[in-house]
Short mmCIF file of C-alpha atoms in Angstrom, two decimals:
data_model
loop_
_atom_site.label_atom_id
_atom_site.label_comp_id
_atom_site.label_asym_id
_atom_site.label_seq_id
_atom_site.Cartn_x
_atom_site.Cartn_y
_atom_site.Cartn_z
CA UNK A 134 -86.74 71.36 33.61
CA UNK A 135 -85.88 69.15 30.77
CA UNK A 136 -88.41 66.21 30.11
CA UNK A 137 -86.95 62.85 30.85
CA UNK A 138 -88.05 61.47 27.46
CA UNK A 139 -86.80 63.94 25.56
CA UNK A 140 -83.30 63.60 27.35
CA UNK A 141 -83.95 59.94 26.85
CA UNK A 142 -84.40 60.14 23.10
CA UNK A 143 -81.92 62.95 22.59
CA UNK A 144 -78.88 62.19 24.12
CA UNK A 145 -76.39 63.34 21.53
CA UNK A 146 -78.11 66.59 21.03
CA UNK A 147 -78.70 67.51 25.11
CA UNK A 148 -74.66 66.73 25.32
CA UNK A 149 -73.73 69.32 22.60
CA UNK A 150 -76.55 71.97 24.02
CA UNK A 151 -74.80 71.98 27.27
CA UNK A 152 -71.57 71.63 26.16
CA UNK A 153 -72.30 75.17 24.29
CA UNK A 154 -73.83 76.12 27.27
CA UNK A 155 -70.52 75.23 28.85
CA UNK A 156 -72.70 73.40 31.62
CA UNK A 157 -72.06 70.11 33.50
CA UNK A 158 -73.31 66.72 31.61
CA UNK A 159 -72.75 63.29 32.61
CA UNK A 160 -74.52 61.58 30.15
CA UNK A 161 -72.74 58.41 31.21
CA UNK A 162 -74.15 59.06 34.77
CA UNK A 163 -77.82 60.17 33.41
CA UNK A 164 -78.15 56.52 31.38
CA UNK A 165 -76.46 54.36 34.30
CA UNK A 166 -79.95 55.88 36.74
CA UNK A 167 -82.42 55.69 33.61
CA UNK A 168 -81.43 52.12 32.84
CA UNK A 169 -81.63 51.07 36.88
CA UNK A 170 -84.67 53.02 36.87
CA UNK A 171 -86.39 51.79 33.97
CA UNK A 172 -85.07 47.93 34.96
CA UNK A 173 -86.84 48.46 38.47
CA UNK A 174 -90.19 49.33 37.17
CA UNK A 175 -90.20 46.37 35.20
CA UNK A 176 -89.11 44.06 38.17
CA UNK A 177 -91.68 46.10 39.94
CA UNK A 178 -94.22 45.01 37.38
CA UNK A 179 -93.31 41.60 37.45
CA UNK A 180 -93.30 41.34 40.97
CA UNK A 181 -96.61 42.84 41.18
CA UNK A 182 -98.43 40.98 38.82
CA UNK A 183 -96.86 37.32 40.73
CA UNK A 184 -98.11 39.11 43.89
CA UNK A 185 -101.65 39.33 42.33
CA UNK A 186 -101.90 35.51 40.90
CA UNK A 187 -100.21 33.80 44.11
CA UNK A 188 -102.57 36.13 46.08
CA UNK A 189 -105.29 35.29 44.08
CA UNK A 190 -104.52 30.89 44.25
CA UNK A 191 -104.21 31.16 48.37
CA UNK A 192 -108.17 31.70 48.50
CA UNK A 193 -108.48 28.73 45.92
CA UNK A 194 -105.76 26.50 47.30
CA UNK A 195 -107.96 26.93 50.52
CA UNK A 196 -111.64 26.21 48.96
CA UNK A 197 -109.53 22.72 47.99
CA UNK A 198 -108.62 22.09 51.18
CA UNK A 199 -104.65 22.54 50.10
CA UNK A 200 -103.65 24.00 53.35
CA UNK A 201 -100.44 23.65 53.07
CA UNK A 202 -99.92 24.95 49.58
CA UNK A 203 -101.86 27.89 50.73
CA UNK A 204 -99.15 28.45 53.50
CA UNK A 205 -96.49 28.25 50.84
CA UNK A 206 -98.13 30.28 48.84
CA UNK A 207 -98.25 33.16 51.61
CA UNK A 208 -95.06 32.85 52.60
CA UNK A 209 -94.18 33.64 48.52
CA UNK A 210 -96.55 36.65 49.06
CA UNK A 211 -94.21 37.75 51.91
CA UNK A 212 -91.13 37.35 49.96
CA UNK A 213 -92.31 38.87 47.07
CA UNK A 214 -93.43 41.92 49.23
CA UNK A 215 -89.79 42.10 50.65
CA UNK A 216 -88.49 41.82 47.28
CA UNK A 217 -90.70 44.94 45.97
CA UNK A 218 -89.78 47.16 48.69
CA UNK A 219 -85.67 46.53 47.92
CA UNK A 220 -86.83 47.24 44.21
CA UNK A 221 -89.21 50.58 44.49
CA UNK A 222 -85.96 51.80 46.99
CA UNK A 223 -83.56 51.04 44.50
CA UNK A 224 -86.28 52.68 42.03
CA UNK A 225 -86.89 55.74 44.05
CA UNK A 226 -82.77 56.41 44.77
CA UNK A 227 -82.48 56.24 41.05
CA UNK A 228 -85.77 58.61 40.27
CA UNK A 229 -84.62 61.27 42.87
CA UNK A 230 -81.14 61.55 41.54
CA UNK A 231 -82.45 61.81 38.24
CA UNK A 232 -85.01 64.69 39.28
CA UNK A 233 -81.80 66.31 41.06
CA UNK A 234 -79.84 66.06 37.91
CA UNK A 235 -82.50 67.42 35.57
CA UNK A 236 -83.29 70.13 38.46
CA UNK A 237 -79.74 71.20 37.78
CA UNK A 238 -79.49 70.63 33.79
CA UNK A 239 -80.16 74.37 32.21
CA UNK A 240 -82.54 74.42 29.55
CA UNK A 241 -82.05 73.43 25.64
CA UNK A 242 -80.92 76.75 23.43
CA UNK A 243 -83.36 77.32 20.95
CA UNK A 244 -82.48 76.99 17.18
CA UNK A 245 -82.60 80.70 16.86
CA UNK A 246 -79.74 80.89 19.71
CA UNK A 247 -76.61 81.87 18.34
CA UNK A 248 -73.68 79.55 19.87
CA UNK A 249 -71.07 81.65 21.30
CA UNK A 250 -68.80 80.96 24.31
CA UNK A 251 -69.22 84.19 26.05
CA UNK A 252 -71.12 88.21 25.87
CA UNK A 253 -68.15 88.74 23.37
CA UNK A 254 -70.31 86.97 21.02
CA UNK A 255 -73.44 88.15 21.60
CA UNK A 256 -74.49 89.69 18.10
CA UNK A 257 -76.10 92.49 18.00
CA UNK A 258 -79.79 92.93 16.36
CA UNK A 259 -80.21 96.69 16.51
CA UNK A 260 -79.56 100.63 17.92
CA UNK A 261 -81.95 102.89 18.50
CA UNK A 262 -80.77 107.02 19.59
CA UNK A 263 -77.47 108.47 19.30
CA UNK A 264 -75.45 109.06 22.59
CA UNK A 265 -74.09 112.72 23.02
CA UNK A 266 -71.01 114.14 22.69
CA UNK A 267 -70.58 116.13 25.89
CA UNK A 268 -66.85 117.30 24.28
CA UNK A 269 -68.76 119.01 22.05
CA UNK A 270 -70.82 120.27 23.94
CA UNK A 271 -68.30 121.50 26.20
CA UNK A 272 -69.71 119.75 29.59
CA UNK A 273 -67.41 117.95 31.68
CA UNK A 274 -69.44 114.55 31.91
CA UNK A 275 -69.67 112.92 35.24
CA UNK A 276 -70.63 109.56 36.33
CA UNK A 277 -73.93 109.40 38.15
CA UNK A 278 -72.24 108.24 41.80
CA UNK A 279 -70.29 111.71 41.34
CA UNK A 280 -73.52 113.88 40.26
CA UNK A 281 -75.80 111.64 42.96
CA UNK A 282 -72.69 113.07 45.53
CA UNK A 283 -72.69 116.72 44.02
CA UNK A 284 -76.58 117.33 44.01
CA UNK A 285 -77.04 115.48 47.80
CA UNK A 286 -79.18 112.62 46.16
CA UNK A 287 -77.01 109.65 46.74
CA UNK A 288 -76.14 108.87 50.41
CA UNK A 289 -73.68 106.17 50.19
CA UNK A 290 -71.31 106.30 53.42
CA UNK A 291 -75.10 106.41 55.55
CA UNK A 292 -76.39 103.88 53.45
CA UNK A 293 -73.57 101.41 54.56
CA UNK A 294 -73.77 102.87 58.41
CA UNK A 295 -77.75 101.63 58.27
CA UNK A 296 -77.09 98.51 56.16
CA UNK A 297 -73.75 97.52 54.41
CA UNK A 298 -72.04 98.08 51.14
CA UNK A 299 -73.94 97.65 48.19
CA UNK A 300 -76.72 99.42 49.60
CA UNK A 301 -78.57 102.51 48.43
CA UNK A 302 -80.01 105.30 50.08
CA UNK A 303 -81.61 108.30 48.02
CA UNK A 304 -82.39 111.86 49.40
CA UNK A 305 -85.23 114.24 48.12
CA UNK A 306 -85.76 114.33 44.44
CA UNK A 307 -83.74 111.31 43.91
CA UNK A 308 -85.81 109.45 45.88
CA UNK A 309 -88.97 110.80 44.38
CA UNK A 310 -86.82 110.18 40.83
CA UNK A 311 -87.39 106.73 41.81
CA UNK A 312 -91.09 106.50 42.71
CA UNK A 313 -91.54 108.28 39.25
CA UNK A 314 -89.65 105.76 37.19
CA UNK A 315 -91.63 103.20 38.95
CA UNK A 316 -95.07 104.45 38.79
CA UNK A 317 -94.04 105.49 34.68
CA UNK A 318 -93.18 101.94 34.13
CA UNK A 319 -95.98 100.30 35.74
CA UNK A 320 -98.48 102.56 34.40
CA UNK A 321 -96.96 102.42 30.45
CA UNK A 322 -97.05 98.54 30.46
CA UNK A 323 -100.71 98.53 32.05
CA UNK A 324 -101.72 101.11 29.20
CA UNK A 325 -100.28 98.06 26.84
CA UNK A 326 -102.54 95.10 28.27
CA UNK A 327 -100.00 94.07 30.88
CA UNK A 328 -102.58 93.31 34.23
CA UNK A 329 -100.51 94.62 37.67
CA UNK A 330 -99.77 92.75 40.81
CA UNK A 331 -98.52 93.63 43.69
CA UNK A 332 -96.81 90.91 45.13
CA UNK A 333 -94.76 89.29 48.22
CA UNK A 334 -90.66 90.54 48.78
CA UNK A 335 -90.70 86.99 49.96
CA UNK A 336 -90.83 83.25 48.25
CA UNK A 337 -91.12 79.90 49.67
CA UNK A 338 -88.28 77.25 48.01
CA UNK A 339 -91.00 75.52 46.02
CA UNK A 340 -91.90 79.00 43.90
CA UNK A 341 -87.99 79.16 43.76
CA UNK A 342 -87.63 76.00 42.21
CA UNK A 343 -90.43 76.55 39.86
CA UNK A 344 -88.77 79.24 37.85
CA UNK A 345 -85.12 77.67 38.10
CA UNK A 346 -83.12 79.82 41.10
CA UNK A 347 -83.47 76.57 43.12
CA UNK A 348 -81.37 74.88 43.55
CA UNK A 349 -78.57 75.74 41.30
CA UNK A 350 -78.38 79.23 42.55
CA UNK A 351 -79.31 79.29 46.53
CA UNK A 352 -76.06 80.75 47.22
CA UNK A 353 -76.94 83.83 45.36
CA UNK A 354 -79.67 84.22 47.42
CA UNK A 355 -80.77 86.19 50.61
CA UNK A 356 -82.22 83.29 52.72
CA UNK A 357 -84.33 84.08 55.89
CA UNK A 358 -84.08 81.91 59.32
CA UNK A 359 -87.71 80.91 58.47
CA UNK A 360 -86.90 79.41 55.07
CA UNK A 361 -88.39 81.54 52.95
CA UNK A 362 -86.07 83.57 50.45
CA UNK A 363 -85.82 87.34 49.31
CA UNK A 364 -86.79 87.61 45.84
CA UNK A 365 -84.20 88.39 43.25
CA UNK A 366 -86.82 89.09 40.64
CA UNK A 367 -90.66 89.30 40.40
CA UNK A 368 -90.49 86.91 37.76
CA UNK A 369 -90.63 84.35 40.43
CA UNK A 370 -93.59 85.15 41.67
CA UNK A 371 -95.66 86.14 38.32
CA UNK A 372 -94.74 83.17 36.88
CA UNK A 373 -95.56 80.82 39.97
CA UNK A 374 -98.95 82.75 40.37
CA UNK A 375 -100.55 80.15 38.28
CA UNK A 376 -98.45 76.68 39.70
CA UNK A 377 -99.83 73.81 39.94
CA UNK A 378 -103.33 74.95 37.54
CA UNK A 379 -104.32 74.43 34.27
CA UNK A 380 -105.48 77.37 32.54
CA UNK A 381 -107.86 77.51 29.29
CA UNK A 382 -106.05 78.19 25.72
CA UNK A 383 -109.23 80.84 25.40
CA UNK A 384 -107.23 82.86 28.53
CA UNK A 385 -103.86 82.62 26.98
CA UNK A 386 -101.97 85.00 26.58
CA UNK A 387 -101.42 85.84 29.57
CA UNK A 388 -99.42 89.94 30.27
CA UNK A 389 -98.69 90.54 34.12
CA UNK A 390 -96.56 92.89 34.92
CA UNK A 391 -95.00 93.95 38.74
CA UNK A 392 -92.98 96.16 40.40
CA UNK A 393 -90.82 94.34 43.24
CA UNK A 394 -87.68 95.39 45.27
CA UNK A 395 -84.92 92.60 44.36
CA UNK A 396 -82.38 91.13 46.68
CA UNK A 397 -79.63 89.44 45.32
CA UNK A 398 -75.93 88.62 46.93
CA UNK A 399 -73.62 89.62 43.77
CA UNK A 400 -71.11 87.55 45.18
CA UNK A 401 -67.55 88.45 43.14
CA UNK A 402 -68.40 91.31 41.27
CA UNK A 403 -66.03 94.49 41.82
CA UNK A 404 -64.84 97.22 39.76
CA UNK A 405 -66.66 100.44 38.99
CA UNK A 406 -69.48 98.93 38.95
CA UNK A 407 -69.84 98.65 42.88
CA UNK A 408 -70.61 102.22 42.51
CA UNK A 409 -73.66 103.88 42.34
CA UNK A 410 -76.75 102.18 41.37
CA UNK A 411 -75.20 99.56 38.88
CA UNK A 412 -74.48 96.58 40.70
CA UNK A 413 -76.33 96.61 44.36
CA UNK A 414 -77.97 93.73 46.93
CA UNK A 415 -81.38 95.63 46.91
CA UNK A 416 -82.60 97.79 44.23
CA UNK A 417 -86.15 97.71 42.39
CA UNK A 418 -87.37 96.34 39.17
CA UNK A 419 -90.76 96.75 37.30
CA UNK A 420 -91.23 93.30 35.47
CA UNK A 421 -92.99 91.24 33.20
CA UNK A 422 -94.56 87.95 32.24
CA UNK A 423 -96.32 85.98 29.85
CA UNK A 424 -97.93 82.94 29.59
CA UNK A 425 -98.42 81.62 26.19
CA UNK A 426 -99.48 79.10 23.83
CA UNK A 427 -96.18 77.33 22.30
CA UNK A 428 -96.89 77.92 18.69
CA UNK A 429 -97.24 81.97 20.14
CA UNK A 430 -94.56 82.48 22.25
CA UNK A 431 -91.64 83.58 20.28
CA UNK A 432 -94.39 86.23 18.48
CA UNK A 433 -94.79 86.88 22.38
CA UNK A 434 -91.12 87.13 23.08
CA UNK A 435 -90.56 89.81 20.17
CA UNK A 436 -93.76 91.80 21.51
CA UNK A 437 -91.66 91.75 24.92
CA UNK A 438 -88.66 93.18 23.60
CA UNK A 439 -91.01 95.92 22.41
CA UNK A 440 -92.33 96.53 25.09
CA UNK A 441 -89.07 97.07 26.70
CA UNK A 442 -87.93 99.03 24.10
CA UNK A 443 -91.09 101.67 24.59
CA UNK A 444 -89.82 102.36 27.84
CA UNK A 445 -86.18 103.24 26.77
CA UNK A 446 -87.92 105.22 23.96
CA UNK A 447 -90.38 107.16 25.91
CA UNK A 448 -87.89 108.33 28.26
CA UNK A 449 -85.54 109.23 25.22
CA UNK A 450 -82.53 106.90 26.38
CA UNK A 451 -79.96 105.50 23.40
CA UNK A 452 -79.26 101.61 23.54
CA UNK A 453 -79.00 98.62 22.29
CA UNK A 454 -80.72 95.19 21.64
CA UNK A 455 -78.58 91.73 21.58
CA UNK A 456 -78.83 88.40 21.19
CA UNK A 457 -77.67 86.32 23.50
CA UNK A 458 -75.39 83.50 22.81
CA UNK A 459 -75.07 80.22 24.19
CA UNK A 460 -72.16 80.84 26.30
CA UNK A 461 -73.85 83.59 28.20
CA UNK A 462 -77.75 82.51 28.10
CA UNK A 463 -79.45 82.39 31.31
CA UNK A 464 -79.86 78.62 32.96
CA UNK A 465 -84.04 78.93 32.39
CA UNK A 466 -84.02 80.53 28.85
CA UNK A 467 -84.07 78.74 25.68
CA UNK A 468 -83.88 82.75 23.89
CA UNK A 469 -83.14 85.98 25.80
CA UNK A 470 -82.26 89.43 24.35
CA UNK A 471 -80.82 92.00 26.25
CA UNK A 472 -81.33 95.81 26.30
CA UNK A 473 -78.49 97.55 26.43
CA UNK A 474 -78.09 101.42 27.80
CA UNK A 475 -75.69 104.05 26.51
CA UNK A 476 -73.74 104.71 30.17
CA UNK A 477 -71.60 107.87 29.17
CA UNK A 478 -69.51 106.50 32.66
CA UNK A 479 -68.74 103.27 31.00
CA UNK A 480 -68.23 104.64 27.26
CA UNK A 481 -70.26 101.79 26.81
CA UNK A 482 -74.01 100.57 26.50
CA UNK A 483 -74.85 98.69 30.02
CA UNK A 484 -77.46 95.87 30.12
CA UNK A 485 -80.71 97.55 31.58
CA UNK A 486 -83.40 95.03 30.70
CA UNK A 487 -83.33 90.87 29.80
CA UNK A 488 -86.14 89.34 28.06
CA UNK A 489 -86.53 85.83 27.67
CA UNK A 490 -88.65 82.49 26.26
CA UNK A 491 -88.46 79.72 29.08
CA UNK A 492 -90.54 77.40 26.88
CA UNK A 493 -92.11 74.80 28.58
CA UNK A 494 -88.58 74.39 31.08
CA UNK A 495 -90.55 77.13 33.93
CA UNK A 496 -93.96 75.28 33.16
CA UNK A 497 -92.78 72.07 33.46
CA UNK A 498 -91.11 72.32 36.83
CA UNK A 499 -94.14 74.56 37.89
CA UNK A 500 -96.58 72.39 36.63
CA UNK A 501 -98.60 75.19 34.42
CA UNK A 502 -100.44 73.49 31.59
CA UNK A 503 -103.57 74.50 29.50
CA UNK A 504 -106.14 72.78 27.69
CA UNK A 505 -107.04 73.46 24.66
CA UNK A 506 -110.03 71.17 23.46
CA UNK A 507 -110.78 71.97 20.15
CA UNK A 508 -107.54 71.49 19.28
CA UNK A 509 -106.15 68.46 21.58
CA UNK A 510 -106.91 65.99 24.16
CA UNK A 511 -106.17 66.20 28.00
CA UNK A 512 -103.71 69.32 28.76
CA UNK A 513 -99.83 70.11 27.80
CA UNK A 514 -97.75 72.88 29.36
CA UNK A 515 -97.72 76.23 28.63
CA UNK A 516 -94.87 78.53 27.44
CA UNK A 517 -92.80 80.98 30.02
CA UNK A 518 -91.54 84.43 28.97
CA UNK A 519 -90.13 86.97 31.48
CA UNK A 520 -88.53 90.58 31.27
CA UNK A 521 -87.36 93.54 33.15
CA UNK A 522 -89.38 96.23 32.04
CA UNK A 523 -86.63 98.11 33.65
CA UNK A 524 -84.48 97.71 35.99
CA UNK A 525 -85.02 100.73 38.24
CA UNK A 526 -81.92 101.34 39.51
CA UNK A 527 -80.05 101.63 36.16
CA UNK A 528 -82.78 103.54 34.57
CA UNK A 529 -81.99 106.30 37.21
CA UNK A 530 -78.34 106.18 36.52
CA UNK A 531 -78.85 106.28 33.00
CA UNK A 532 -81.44 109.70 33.22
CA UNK A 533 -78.57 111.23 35.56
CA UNK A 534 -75.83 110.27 33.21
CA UNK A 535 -77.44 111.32 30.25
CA UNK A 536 -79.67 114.01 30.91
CA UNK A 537 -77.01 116.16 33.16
CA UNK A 538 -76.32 119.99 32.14
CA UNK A 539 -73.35 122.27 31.93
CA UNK A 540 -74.07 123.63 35.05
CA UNK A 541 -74.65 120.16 36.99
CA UNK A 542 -77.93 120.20 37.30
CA UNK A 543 -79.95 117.03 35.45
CA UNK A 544 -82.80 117.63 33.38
CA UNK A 545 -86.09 115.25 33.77
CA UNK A 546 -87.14 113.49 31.03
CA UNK A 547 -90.45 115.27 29.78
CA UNK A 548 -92.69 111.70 30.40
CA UNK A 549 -91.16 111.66 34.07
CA UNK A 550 -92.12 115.72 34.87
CA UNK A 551 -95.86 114.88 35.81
CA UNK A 552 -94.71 112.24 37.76
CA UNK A 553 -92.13 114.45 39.39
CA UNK A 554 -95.09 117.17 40.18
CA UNK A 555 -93.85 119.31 37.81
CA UNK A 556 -89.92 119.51 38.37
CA UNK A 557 -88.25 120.09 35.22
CA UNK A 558 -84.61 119.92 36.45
CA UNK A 559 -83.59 118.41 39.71
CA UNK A 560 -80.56 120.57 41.31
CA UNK A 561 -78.45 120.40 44.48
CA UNK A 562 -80.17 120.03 47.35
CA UNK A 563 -78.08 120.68 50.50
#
């Protein structure tokens, strides 16, 4: 979350950051509960420190025999004790509505943000691989839903019979496809510092709110009768590992890294992309997340990016990077890039990773700092980063898509064969 101070002291420059956000200000509304807040405390103070010196006279008043001063004087105490508690309620109504609004308020671009309105103007920063040109090559391309259907690997109509829509079930090599993009991700970002966890499917509303979902976003969330919530990303739970601590600056910084499934409701999204393994309530995501010293992380964020990139490269896919604008930024980032990935089924590149610098707006709500004494007093917060190092689901989709043969069968990317036991091409399997 934003700091109150810095909202405070930069009014003009919070209202035009959201308004290219194209998210909800009331700056109006914000100073109206600052000024009631900030007027309470100092009736509060007042108050307090009368409290003290009348308190302080009765026992005097007393010694002097000035009984009935000393009554006056307590029935002032009483007064002035009635009088506090209508002040620290009118204090506390004004602080919780101004934690709500800041729990709500997305964080500040950075400078480095370009300010768009939407993904139309999301610039992009560079290609890597050429996508192929299966008319030339004479091969009849097919979308992965139609090859997963072909080759037995996607079960869709049985997937909905044990579940709903928007659910996947693999068969055979698919599903061993899967376990071998996993264990490839995991065990390329460990090979790269990254330290694994394996971590809950489940978080409590507190670990929510630390990395931004809550509240803003509980209704795109799977929420159990017990109150906890499935996750929609392990970022939630890497970066709340450390809540509530404060770490040393000789630790930071900190690479985890985790492979999670990931619930999320996708309310409103149709199209094509219902299909398949793009858009889906459950699939499964290898991710990671840093913890880093302020004046590191955007060094940290670029290293991320690479690191996402690697992946994409090993396996031999062609995509994208981009830079995300305002309009489209996520509600916790202050910078994200996105990875894109050629989809021959879309005739387009398809976002397969996000990586993002949080700042201090995860750490702050989290309450993550770090001391650092040989260069400061006390402690300050640390900075967030977070990125899909992939997303599973659309990795698979993108192998099938691109990696399919004239005669229908898909080839395995070379890094994936030992993985796959040895399979070199993964054919139908009825």
């Amino acid at each position: 979350m934003l700091d109150l101070k810095f909202v405070r002291e930069n009014q003009e420059a919070v209202a035009q950051a959201m308004k290219n956000r194209h998210a909800s200000w009331d700056a109006s509304r914000f100073s109206e509960l600052d000024e009631a807040r900030r007027a309470a405390i100092t009736e509060e103070e007042a108050l307090q420190a009368e409290r003290n010196a009348t308190s302080k006279s009765i026992g005097q008043m007393m010694a002097a025999g000035e009984k009935d001063k000393a009554e006056a004087a307590k029935e002032r105490v009483r007064e002035i004790n009635d009088q506090l508690a209508a002040v620290s309620a009118k204090r506390e109504a004004a602080d919780a509505e101004l934690h709500d609004i800041l729990l709500r308020t997305p964080n500040m671009p950075a400078d480095t943000t370009p300010v768009g309105d939407d993904e139309n103007d999301n610039p992009e920063v560079r290609r890597w691989g050429t996508p192929r040109d299966f008319e030339a090559e004479g091969i009849q391309m097919k979308p992965h839903w139609d090859l997963g259907a072909d080759l037995h690997m996607l079960e869709p109509e049985r997937a909905v019979k044990l579940a709903a829509s928007r659910f996947v079930l693999l068969r055979g090599q698919a599903a061993r496809l899967e376990r071998a993009i996993i264990n490839f991700m995991a065990d390329t970002h460990t090979s790269r510092g990254y330290t694994e966890w394996w971590c809950p499917a489940m978080a409590n509303a507190n670990t929510l709110t630390g990395t931004g979902q809550l509240p803003k976003f509980e209704d795109d969330l799977f929420k159990t009768r017990e109150g906890l919530y499935l996750i929609p990303t392990a970022e939630v739970q890497l970066t709340n590992i450390h809540s509530g601590e404060v770490l040393e600056a000789s630790d930071l910084p900190l690479h985890y890294c985790a492979y999670t499934p990931c619930f999320r409701e996708e309310a409103g999204s149709a199209g094509r992309d219902t299909r398949g393994l793009i858009r889906v309530h459950q699939f499964d995501k290898v991710e990671m997340v840093k913890y880093a010293k302020p004046e590191e992380s955007y060094d940290e964020l670029e290293a991320m990016v690479n690191d996402a990139e690697h992946i994409l490269q090993q396996l031999g896919l062609p995509y994208r990077v981009i830079s995300l604008c305002t309009g489209d930024i996520g509600f916790s980032a202050a910078k994200t890039y996105d990875l894109e990935v050629w989809l021959p089924s879309y005739n387009s590149y398809k976002e397969i990773s996000s990586c993002s610098n949080c700042v201090d707006f995860q750490a702050r709500r989290a309450n993550i700092k770090y001391r650092d004494p040989e260069n400061f007093k006390g402690s300050r917060y640390v900075h967030t980063l977070n990125g899909s190092g992939l997303a599973v689901g659309r990795t698979m989709a993108a192998i099938m898509e691109n990696y399919q043969q004239a005669d229908g069968t898909i080839k395995v990317p070379e890094v994936l064969v030992p993985y796959m036991g040895g399979v070199e091409v993964i054919g139908d399997q009825a």
